[in-house]
mmCIF file of C-alpha atoms in Angstrom:
data_model
loop_
_atom_site.group_PDB
_atom_site.id
_atom_site.type_symbol
_atom_site.label_atom_id
_atom_site.label_comp_id
_atom_site.label_asym_id
_atom_site.label_seq_id
_atom_site.Cartn_x
_atom_site.Cartn_y
_atom_site.Cartn_z
ATOM 1 C CA MET A 1 89.311 64.733 87.559
ATOM 2 C CA ALA A 2 90.320 68.420 87.622
ATOM 3 C CA LYS A 3 93.215 69.296 89.921
ATOM 4 C CA ALA A 4 92.093 71.404 92.845
ATOM 5 C CA GLN A 5 93.321 75.009 92.783
ATOM 6 C CA PRO A 6 95.762 75.794 95.650
ATOM 7 C CA ARG A 7 94.316 78.084 98.333
ATOM 8 C CA ALA A 8 95.197 81.681 97.596
ATOM 9 C CA TRP A 9 93.509 83.447 100.510
ATOM 10 C CA GLN A 10 94.438 84.017 104.166
ATOM 11 C CA ARG A 11 92.070 84.141 107.157
ATOM 12 C CA MET A 12 92.717 87.278 109.231
ATOM 13 C CA LEU A 13 92.233 87.652 112.953
ATOM 14 C CA SER A 14 89.275 89.967 112.306
ATOM 15 C CA GLY A 15 87.579 87.021 110.544
ATOM 16 C CA ARG A 16 88.140 88.516 107.086
ATOM 17 C CA ARG A 17 89.200 86.280 104.290
ATOM 18 C CA LEU A 18 91.700 88.049 101.996
ATOM 19 C CA ASP A 19 92.048 86.654 98.524
ATOM 20 C CA LEU A 20 95.743 87.420 97.467
ATOM 21 C CA LEU A 21 94.987 86.965 93.785
ATOM 22 C CA ASP A 22 92.001 89.261 93.814
ATOM 23 C CA PRO A 23 92.072 91.388 96.971
ATOM 24 C CA THR A 24 89.074 93.654 97.680
ATOM 25 C CA PRO A 25 89.062 96.625 100.003
ATOM 26 C CA VAL A 26 86.106 95.223 102.003
ATOM 27 C CA ASP A 27 88.341 92.447 103.301
ATOM 28 C CA ILE A 28 91.001 94.741 104.666
ATOM 29 C CA GLU A 29 91.023 95.998 108.240
ATOM 30 C CA ILE A 30 93.634 98.304 109.911
ATOM 31 C CA GLU A 31 93.798 96.010 112.931
ATOM 32 C CA ASP A 32 94.890 93.125 110.776
ATOM 33 C CA ILE A 33 97.515 95.156 109.021
ATOM 34 C CA ALA A 34 98.828 96.550 112.283
ATOM 35 C CA HIS A 35 98.971 93.139 113.993
ATOM 36 C CA GLY A 36 100.582 91.433 110.955
ATOM 37 C CA LEU A 37 103.168 94.123 110.424
ATOM 38 C CA ALA A 38 104.121 94.208 114.154
ATOM 39 C CA PHE A 39 105.040 90.536 114.002
ATOM 40 C CA VAL A 40 106.935 90.704 110.590
ATOM 41 C CA ALA A 41 110.712 91.199 111.149
ATOM 42 C CA ARG A 42 112.690 93.387 108.774
ATOM 43 C CA TRP A 43 116.162 92.322 107.764
ATOM 44 C CA ASN A 44 115.021 88.662 108.085
ATOM 45 C CA GLY A 45 115.454 89.197 111.867
ATOM 46 C CA GLN A 46 119.122 89.726 111.632
ATOM 47 C CA THR A 47 119.195 92.696 113.878
ATOM 48 C CA LYS A 48 120.671 93.467 117.294
ATOM 49 C CA GLY A 49 118.395 93.577 120.361
ATOM 50 C CA ASP A 50 115.857 91.485 122.222
ATOM 51 C CA PHE A 51 112.944 92.203 119.934
ATOM 52 C CA ALA A 52 112.828 91.979 116.102
ATOM 53 C CA TYR A 53 112.645 95.283 114.259
ATOM 54 C CA SER A 54 109.222 95.046 112.803
ATOM 55 C CA VAL A 55 107.709 96.404 109.542
ATOM 56 C CA ALA A 56 105.254 98.258 111.719
ATOM 57 C CA GLU A 57 108.024 99.994 113.638
ATOM 58 C CA HIS A 58 109.687 100.810 110.271
ATOM 59 C CA SER A 59 106.458 102.158 108.924
ATOM 60 C CA ILE A 60 106.072 104.599 111.932
ATOM 61 C CA LEU A 61 109.591 105.757 111.444
ATOM 62 C CA VAL A 62 109.171 106.293 107.697
ATOM 63 C CA THR A 63 105.967 108.367 108.513
ATOM 64 C CA GLN A 64 107.916 110.464 110.985
ATOM 65 C CA ILE A 65 110.684 111.071 108.493
ATOM 66 C CA PHE A 66 108.256 111.926 105.812
ATOM 67 C CA GLN A 67 106.545 114.376 108.038
ATOM 68 C CA ARG A 68 109.862 116.096 108.711
ATOM 69 C CA GLN A 69 110.876 116.232 105.078
ATOM 70 C CA GLN A 70 107.368 117.210 103.875
ATOM 71 C CA PRO A 71 105.950 119.269 106.794
ATOM 72 C CA LYS A 72 103.183 120.647 104.648
ATOM 73 C CA ALA A 73 102.098 117.301 103.207
ATOM 74 C CA PRO A 74 98.436 116.587 103.543
ATOM 75 C CA ALA A 75 97.290 113.818 105.921
ATOM 76 C CA LYS A 76 96.370 111.568 103.064
ATOM 77 C CA TRP A 77 100.005 111.391 101.954
ATOM 78 C CA GLN A 78 101.217 110.952 105.475
ATOM 79 C CA LEU A 79 98.771 107.931 105.637
ATOM 80 C CA ALA A 80 100.192 106.674 102.376
ATOM 81 C CA ALA A 81 103.699 106.791 104.119
ATOM 82 C CA LEU A 82 102.262 104.759 107.057
ATOM 83 C CA LEU A 83 100.849 102.239 104.648
ATOM 84 C CA HIS A 84 103.709 102.033 102.204
ATOM 85 C CA ASP A 85 104.659 98.494 103.291
ATOM 86 C CA ALA A 86 101.175 97.366 104.362
ATOM 87 C CA PRO A 87 100.969 94.490 101.847
ATOM 88 C CA GLU A 88 103.632 92.790 103.900
ATOM 89 C CA TYR A 89 101.102 91.965 106.571
ATOM 90 C CA VAL A 90 100.217 89.088 104.316
ATOM 91 C CA ILE A 91 103.170 88.561 102.063
ATOM 92 C CA GLY A 92 105.959 89.150 104.512
ATOM 93 C CA ASP A 93 108.993 91.346 104.176
ATOM 94 C CA MET A 94 111.353 90.028 101.544
ATOM 95 C CA ILE A 95 114.819 91.483 101.543
ATOM 96 C CA SER A 96 115.796 92.939 98.141
ATOM 97 C CA PRO A 97 118.035 89.998 96.993
ATOM 98 C CA VAL A 98 115.009 87.659 97.541
ATOM 99 C CA LYS A 99 112.702 89.931 95.635
ATOM 100 C CA ALA A 100 115.108 89.929 92.667
ATOM 101 C CA ALA A 101 115.183 86.166 92.757
ATOM 102 C CA VAL A 102 111.435 85.755 92.907
ATOM 103 C CA GLY A 103 111.108 88.119 89.905
ATOM 104 C CA PRO A 104 108.150 90.239 88.602
ATOM 105 C CA GLY A 105 105.431 88.087 90.193
ATOM 106 C CA TYR A 106 106.218 89.605 93.651
ATOM 107 C CA GLY A 107 105.834 93.111 92.312
ATOM 108 C CA ALA A 108 102.437 92.379 90.647
ATOM 109 C CA LEU A 109 101.174 90.804 93.898
ATOM 110 C CA ASP A 110 102.423 93.767 95.972
ATOM 111 C CA ASP A 111 100.756 96.224 93.447
ATOM 112 C CA ARG A 112 97.342 94.480 93.659
ATOM 113 C CA LEU A 113 97.454 94.405 97.506
ATOM 114 C CA THR A 114 98.617 98.102 97.667
ATOM 115 C CA ALA A 115 95.761 99.269 95.410
ATOM 116 C CA ALA A 116 93.111 97.439 97.542
ATOM 117 C CA ILE A 117 94.584 98.804 100.773
ATOM 118 C CA HIS A 118 94.719 102.365 99.374
ATOM 119 C CA LEU A 119 91.113 102.188 98.260
ATOM 120 C CA ARG A 120 90.029 100.706 101.602
ATOM 121 C CA PHE A 121 91.470 103.774 103.460
ATOM 122 C CA GLY A 122 90.340 106.499 101.079
ATOM 123 C CA LEU A 123 93.520 106.846 99.061
ATOM 124 C CA PRO A 124 93.802 106.649 95.225
ATOM 125 C CA ALA A 125 94.696 103.157 94.105
ATOM 126 C CA GLN A 126 97.951 104.560 92.754
ATOM 127 C CA ILE A 127 99.403 107.641 94.579
ATOM 128 C CA PRO A 128 101.087 110.316 92.487
ATOM 129 C CA VAL A 129 104.714 109.567 91.389
ATOM 130 C CA SER A 130 105.983 112.670 93.097
ATOM 131 C CA VAL A 131 104.549 111.538 96.442
ATOM 132 C CA LYS A 132 105.757 108.035 95.917
ATOM 133 C CA LYS A 133 109.360 109.444 95.387
ATOM 134 C CA GLN A 134 109.062 111.506 98.636
ATOM 135 C CA ILE A 135 107.986 108.413 100.604
ATOM 136 C CA LYS A 136 110.784 106.433 99.050
ATOM 137 C CA LYS A 137 113.284 109.054 100.181
ATOM 138 C CA ALA A 138 111.962 108.701 103.684
ATOM 139 C CA ASP A 139 112.130 104.896 103.388
ATOM 140 C CA LYS A 140 115.725 105.069 102.234
ATOM 141 C CA LEU A 141 116.728 107.139 105.247
ATOM 142 C CA SER A 142 114.945 104.688 107.535
ATOM 143 C CA ALA A 143 116.731 101.768 105.907
ATOM 144 C CA TRP A 144 120.033 103.594 106.250
ATOM 145 C CA LEU A 145 119.373 104.265 109.953
ATOM 146 C CA GLU A 146 118.357 100.590 110.545
ATOM 147 C CA ALA A 147 121.381 99.331 108.628
ATOM 148 C CA THR A 148 123.861 101.339 110.629
ATOM 149 C CA GLN A 149 122.193 101.152 114.056
ATOM 150 C CA ILE A 150 120.937 97.572 114.302
ATOM 151 C CA ALA A 151 121.791 95.595 111.174
ATOM 152 C CA GLY A 152 125.582 95.599 111.398
ATOM 153 C CA PHE A 153 126.309 97.764 108.340
ATOM 154 C CA THR A 154 129.228 100.248 108.305
ATOM 155 C CA GLN A 155 128.272 103.740 107.212
ATOM 156 C CA ALA A 156 130.180 103.230 103.980
ATOM 157 C CA GLU A 157 128.115 100.039 103.263
ATOM 158 C CA ALA A 158 124.881 101.872 104.107
ATOM 159 C CA ASP A 159 125.860 104.876 101.935
ATOM 160 C CA LYS A 160 126.516 102.450 98.973
ATOM 161 C CA PHE A 161 123.234 100.541 99.216
ATOM 162 C CA PHE A 162 120.797 103.338 100.450
ATOM 163 C CA GLY A 163 122.562 106.546 99.407
ATOM 164 C CA LYS A 164 124.288 109.146 101.468
ATOM 165 C CA GLN A 165 121.870 110.754 103.995
ATOM 166 C CA ASP A 166 121.577 114.116 105.542
ATOM 167 C CA PRO A 167 123.660 113.854 108.748
ATOM 168 C CA ALA A 168 121.634 116.567 110.572
ATOM 169 C CA LEU A 169 118.385 114.691 109.968
ATOM 170 C CA ALA A 170 119.878 111.225 110.656
ATOM 171 C CA SER A 171 121.720 112.280 113.863
ATOM 172 C CA ASN A 172 118.700 112.696 116.138
ATOM 173 C CA LEU A 173 116.790 109.695 115.006
ATOM 174 C CA GLN A 174 117.255 106.558 117.137
ATOM 175 C CA ILE A 175 115.984 103.079 116.262
ATOM 176 C CA ALA A 176 113.753 101.686 118.984
ATOM 177 C CA LEU A 177 113.199 97.984 119.539
ATOM 178 C CA ARG A 178 110.000 97.288 121.382
ATOM 179 C CA PRO A 179 107.507 94.550 122.106
ATOM 180 C CA PRO A 180 105.239 93.743 119.080
ATOM 181 C CA VAL A 181 102.037 94.527 120.947
ATOM 182 C CA THR A 182 103.294 98.001 121.860
ATOM 183 C CA VAL A 183 104.256 98.655 118.212
ATOM 184 C CA ARG A 184 100.937 97.337 116.956
ATOM 185 C CA ASP A 185 99.027 99.682 119.256
ATOM 186 C CA ASP A 186 101.164 102.741 118.200
ATOM 187 C CA TYR A 187 100.674 101.915 114.473
ATOM 188 C CA THR A 188 96.852 101.663 115.021
ATOM 189 C CA ALA A 189 96.914 104.971 116.984
ATOM 190 C CA LEU A 190 98.859 106.766 114.266
ATOM 191 C CA TYR A 191 96.487 105.495 111.656
ATOM 192 C CA HIS A 192 93.467 106.829 113.598
ATOM 193 C CA LYS A 193 95.102 110.131 114.206
ATOM 194 C CA LEU A 194 95.778 110.597 110.468
ATOM 195 C CA ALA A 195 92.444 109.135 109.360
ATOM 196 C CA ALA A 196 90.709 111.592 111.682
ATOM 197 C CA THR A 197 92.078 114.583 109.648
ATOM 198 C CA LEU A 198 91.216 113.256 106.169
#
C-alpha cells in the first residue's frame, strides 16, 4: 500500500486552497495576504509593546521608506515593496538564524510563492535586480529601526547586523504597534491605492 502524501496546501479564509508546492496566482487573494501578515509577528514576537509587530506593519513601513528613497519609482515597484514579504502569509516569518538552519529549501519555497503572488497582482514573476536591491535597502532600514526601537538592540548591534543607516531618514520614522485588524485594513487600503494607479 502506497504511503499517503502529506498535505501541502492551506485553506485560506477566502475559501481558496493554496498549494505550497505548486502555487498558482488564481488561488491568491490580497485579503488573505493582508489578514495573514497582520497576524504574523516579526522578531518571533520578541518586541516591546502590547501588540506584536507584524509583517504587515513592517511591509507598510518598507513601502513608505522605499517611496522616500525612490520618489519617482513607478507604482508597480511600490507594490513590489508592499508585497516583498507576502509569502510569509502562509510560511510565517522565520528569523535569519532559522532560515540558515533550514537551508535552501526555504528559499526555493519563498521564490515559488513570490512568483505566483507577483503574477497574481500584475508584476513580473521576478522583479529586476536593481529594484530588488532598492527594496532590500528599504527593508534593511526598517529592520534597523525595529531592532533599535522595539527589539532591544543597541545602535552598535543594529549597525553591525543591518548596516549603518542615514540618521536624517531614520530620525523621523517611529515604529507603531497597533491592533492586527487595523494593520490588516491599512495594508489592504495601501494595496488598493497602488493597484488603482497601475
